[in-house]
Coordinates of C-alpha atoms in Angstrom, one line a residue:
X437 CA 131.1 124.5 87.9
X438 CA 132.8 121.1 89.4
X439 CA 131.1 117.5 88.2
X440 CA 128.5 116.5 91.1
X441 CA 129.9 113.9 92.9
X442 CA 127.8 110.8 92.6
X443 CA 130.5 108.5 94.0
X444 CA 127.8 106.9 96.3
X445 CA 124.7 107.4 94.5
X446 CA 123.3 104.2 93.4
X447 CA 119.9 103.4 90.9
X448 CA 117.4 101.0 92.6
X449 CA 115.8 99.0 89.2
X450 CA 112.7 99.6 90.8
X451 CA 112.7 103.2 89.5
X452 CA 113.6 102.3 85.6
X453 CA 110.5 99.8 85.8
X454 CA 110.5 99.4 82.2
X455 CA 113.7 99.0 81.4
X456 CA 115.7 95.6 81.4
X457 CA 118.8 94.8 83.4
X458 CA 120.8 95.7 80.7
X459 CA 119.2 98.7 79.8
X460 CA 119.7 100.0 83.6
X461 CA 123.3 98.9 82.9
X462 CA 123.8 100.7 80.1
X463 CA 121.7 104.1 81.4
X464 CA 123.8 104.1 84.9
X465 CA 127.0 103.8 82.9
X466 CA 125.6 106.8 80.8
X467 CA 124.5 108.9 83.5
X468 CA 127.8 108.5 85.5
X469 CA 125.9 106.5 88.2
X470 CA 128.3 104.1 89.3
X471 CA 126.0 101.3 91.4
X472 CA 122.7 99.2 91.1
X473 CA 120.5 98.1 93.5
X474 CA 119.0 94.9 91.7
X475 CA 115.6 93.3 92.2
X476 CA 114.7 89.8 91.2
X477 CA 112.6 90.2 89.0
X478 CA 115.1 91.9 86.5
X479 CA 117.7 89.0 87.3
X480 CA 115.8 86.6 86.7
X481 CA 114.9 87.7 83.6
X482 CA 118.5 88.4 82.3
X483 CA 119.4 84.9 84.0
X484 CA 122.1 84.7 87.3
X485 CA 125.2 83.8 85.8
X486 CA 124.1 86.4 82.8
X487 CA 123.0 89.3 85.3
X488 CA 125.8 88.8 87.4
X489 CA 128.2 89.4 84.2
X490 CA 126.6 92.2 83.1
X491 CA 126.5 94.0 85.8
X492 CA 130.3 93.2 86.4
X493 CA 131.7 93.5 83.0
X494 CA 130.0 97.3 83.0
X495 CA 132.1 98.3 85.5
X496 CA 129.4 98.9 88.3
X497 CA 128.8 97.9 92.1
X498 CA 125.7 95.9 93.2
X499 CA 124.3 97.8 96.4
X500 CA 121.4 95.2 96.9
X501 CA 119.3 93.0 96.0
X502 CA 115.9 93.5 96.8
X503 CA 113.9 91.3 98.2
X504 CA 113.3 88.5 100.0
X505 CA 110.9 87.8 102.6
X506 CA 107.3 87.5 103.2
X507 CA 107.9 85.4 105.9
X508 CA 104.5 85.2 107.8
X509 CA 102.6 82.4 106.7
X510 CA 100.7 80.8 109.7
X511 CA 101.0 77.1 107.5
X512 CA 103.6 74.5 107.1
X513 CA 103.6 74.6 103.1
X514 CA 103.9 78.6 103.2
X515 CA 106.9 78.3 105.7
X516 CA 109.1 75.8 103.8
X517 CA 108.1 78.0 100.4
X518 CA 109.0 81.1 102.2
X519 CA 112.3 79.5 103.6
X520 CA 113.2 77.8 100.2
X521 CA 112.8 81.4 98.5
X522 CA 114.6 83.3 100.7
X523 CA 117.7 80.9 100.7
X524 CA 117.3 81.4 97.1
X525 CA 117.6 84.5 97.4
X526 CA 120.7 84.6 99.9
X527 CA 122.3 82.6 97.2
X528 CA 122.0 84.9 94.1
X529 CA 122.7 88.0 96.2
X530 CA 126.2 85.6 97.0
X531 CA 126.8 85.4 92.9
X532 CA 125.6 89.1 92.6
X533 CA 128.5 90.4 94.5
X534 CA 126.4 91.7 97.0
X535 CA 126.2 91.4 100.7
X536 CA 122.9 92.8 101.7
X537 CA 119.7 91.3 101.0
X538 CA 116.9 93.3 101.6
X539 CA 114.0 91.8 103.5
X540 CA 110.2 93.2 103.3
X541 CA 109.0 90.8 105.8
X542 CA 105.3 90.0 105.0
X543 CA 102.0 91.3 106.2
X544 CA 98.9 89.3 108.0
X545 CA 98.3 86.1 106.3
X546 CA 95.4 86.3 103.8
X547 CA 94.8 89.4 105.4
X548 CA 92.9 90.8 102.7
X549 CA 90.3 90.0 99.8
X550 CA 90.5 90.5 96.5
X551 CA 88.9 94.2 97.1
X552 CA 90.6 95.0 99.9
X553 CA 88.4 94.0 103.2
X554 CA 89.6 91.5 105.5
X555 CA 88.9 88.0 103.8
X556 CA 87.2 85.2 105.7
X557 CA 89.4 84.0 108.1
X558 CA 91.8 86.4 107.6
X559 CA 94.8 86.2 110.3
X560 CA 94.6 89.4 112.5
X561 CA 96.9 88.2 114.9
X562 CA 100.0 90.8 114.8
X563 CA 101.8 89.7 117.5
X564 CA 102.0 85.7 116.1
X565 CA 102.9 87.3 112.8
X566 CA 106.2 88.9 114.3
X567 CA 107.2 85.9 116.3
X568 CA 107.2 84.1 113.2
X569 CA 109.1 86.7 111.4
X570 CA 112.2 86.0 113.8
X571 CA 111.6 82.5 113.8
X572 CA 112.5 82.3 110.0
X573 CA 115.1 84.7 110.3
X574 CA 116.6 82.6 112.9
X575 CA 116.2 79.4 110.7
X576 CA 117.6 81.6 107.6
X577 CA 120.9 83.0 109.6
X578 CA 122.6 79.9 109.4
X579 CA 122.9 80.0 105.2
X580 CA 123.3 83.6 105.3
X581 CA 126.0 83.4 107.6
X582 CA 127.4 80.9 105.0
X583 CA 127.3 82.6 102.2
X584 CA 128.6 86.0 103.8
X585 CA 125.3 87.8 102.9
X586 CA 123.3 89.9 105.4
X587 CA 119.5 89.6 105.7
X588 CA 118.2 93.6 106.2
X589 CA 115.3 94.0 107.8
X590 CA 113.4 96.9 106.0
X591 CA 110.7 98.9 108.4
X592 CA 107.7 99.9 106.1
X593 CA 105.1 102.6 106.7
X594 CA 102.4 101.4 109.1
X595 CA 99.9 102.1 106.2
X596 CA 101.5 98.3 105.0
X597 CA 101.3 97.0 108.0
X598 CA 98.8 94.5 107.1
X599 CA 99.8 93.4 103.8
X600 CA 103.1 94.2 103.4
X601 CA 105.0 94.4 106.5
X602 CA 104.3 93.7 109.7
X603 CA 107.4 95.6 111.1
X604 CA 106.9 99.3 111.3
X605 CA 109.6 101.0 112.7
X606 CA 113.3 100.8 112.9
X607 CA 112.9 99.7 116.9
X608 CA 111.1 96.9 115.6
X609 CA 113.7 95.9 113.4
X610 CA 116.7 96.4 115.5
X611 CA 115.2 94.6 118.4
X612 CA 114.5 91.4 116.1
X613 CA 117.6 92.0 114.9
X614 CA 119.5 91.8 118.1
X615 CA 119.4 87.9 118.7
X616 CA 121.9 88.0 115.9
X617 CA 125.3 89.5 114.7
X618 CA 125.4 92.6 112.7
X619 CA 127.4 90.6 110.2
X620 CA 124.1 88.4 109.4
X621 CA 121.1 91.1 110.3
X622 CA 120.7 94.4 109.7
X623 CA 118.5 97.3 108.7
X624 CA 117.7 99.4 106.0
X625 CA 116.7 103.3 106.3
X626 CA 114.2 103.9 103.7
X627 CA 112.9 107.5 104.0
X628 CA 109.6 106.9 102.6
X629 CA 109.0 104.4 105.2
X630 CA 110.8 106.3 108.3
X631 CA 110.5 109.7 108.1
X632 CA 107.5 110.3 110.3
X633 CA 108.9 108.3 113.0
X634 CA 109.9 110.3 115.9
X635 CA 112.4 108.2 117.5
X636 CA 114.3 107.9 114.2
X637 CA 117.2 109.8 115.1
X638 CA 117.8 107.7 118.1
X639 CA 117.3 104.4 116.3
X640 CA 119.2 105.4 113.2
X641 CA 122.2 106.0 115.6
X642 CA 121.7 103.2 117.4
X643 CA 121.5 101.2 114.5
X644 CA 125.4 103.0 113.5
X645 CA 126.4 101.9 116.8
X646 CA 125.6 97.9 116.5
X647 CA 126.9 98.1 112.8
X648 CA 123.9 96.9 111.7
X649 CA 123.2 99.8 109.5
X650 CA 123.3 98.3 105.7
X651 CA 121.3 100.4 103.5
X652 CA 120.1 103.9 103.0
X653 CA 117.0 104.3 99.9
X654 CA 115.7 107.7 99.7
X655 CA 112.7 109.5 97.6
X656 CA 109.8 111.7 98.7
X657 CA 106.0 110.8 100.5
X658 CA 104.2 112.3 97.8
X659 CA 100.7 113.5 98.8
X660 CA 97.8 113.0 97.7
X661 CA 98.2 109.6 98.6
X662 CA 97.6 107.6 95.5
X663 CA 94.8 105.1 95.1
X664 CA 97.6 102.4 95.1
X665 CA 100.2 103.9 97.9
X666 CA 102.5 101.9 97.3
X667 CA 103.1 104.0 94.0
X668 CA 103.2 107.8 96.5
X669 CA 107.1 108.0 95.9
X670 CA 108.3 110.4 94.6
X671 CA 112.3 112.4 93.3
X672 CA 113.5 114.0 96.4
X673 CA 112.1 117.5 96.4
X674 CA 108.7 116.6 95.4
X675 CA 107.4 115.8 98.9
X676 CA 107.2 116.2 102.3
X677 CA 110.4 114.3 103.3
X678 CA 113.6 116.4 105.2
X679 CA 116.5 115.2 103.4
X680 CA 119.1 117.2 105.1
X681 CA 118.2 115.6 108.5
X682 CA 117.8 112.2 107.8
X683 CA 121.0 111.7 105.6
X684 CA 122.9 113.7 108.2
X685 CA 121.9 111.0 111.0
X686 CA 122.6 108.9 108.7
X687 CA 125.8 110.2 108.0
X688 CA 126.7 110.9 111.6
X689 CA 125.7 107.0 112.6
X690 CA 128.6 106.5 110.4
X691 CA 127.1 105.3 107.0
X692 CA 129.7 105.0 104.3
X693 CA 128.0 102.9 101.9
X694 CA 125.8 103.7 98.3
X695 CA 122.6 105.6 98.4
X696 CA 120.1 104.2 96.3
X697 CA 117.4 106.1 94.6
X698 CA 114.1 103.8 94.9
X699 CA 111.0 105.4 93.7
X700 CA 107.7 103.2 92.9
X701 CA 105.3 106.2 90.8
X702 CA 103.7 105.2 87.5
X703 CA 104.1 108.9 86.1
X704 CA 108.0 108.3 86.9
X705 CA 107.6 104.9 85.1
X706 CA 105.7 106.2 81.9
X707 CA 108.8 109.2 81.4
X708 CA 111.5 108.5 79.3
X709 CA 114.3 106.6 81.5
X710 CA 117.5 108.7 80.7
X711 CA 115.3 111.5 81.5
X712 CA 114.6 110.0 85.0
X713 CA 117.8 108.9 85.7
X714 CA 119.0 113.2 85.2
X715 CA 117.0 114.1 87.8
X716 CA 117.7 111.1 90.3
X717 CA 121.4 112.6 89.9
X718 CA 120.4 116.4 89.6
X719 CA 118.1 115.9 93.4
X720 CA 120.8 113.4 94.6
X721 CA 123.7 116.5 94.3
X722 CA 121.6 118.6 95.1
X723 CA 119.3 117.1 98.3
X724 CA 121.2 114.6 99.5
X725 CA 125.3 114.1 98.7
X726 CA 125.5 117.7 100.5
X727 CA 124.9 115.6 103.9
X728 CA 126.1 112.9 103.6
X729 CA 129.7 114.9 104.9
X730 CA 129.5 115.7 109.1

């Protein structure tokens, strides 16, 4: 039997929570998995300059950086903070070696308490909270532009809607997107977030067809939902999601770039990470690399 090819496939450091940057460094290269997608957190732990070496001397591709945004804040202090991370941000995704920035874009403003309920004068307005998403992604374009990095707009689940993300679907994040070139915005296809939405297939070509398509993440909707849903991912084949579908849109809106496995699930977490990393390849061969051919 032929080696799988896992050319594209690419570990998000979000799965491997509890392991270092340099332990994901060092597990990819063992596991043949030739790309990282990074988060912050893990960088700035390791240190830039540090990360950046790592990473490069290892041999490996950096398919992201995740995340920047939150951009929602209804006050002037939490709209320079906001602005001054996310150029930040732009910046160490320039000395990563990456171009795509991933953007979860902020929920309502103090839109919840500390046990869940709306908190007194929570911001409920949804409509002021989007126009000032593409207000900051208009003042951010400008550095991004600069620094040849891409700001992608990443659609999450409506069940985030409110503290999260107020951008839902992938309509929503290619009409903000529009304003600007596909160099400097695009979108990410996360199939956790996406795969319910009916008009996906049209949107996931449409985003092919204005080049604005900069990232494809993939794991399973787990159900039961769990008590924290943000932690309802799960290694393609455990859920509910049709793999064979989506990558093939994806593949047919002409998507060449890494797949990255991103999983958030505390079981996945707690398991040994060279274990994990087996199966992300094993599912990856087997659900999703097939497809990614038309």
């Amino acid at each position: 039997m032929s080696a799988p090819d896992l050319s594209r496939l690419s570990l998000n450091t979000a799965t491997t929570k509890r392991w270092t940057l340099e332990e994901a460094v060092e597990g990819a290269v063992a596991a043949g998995i030739p790309a990282l997608g990074l988060w912050r957190d893990r960088v700035a732990e390791a240190g830039l300059e540090r990360a950046a070496r790592i990473v490069r001397e290892a041999g490996l591709r950096v398919s992201s950086l995740c995340r920047g945004g939150f951009l929602t804040a209804a006050d002037d202090d939490g709209r320079r903070a906001a602005l001054a991370d996310n150029r930040a941000a732009i910046d160490e995704a320039a000395a990563l070696g990456t171009r795509e920035l991933v953007l979860v874009v902020g929920g309502l403003p103090a839109a919840t308490g500390p046990n869940g309920p709306p908190s007194a004068g929570g911001d409920r307005d949804l409509v002021a909270a989007r126009a000032r998403v593409a207000d900051r992604i208009a003042e951010l374009s400008e550095h991004a532009a600069a620094s040849d990095v891409r700001l992608v707009l990443e659609p999450l689940h409506p069940i985030f809607a409110a503290d999260r993300a107020v951008l839902s679907t992938l309509r929503q994040c290619l009409d903000l997107a529009a304003p600007f070139a596909p160099e400097t915005v695009g979108v990410v296809v996360d199939t956790y977030h996406v795969w319910w939405d009916p008009d996906l297939r049209e949107q996931v070509a449409r985003a092919g067809a204005e080049g604005r398509l900069a990232s494809y993440q993939v794991c399973d909707w787990n159900l039961p939902i769990a008590a924290d849903p943000l932690l309802s991912r799960g290694f393609p084949g455990d859920g509910f999601v049709d793999f064979a579908t989506i990558t093939g849109w994806v593949a047919d809106a002409g998507y060449t770039g890494d797949v990255e496995v991103e999983i958030f699930n505390q079981e996945i977490w707690d398991a040994p990470g060279d274990s994990t990393l087996a199966t992300v390849a094993a599912r990856y061969a087997e659900l999703v690399e097939p497809h990614l051919h038309r």
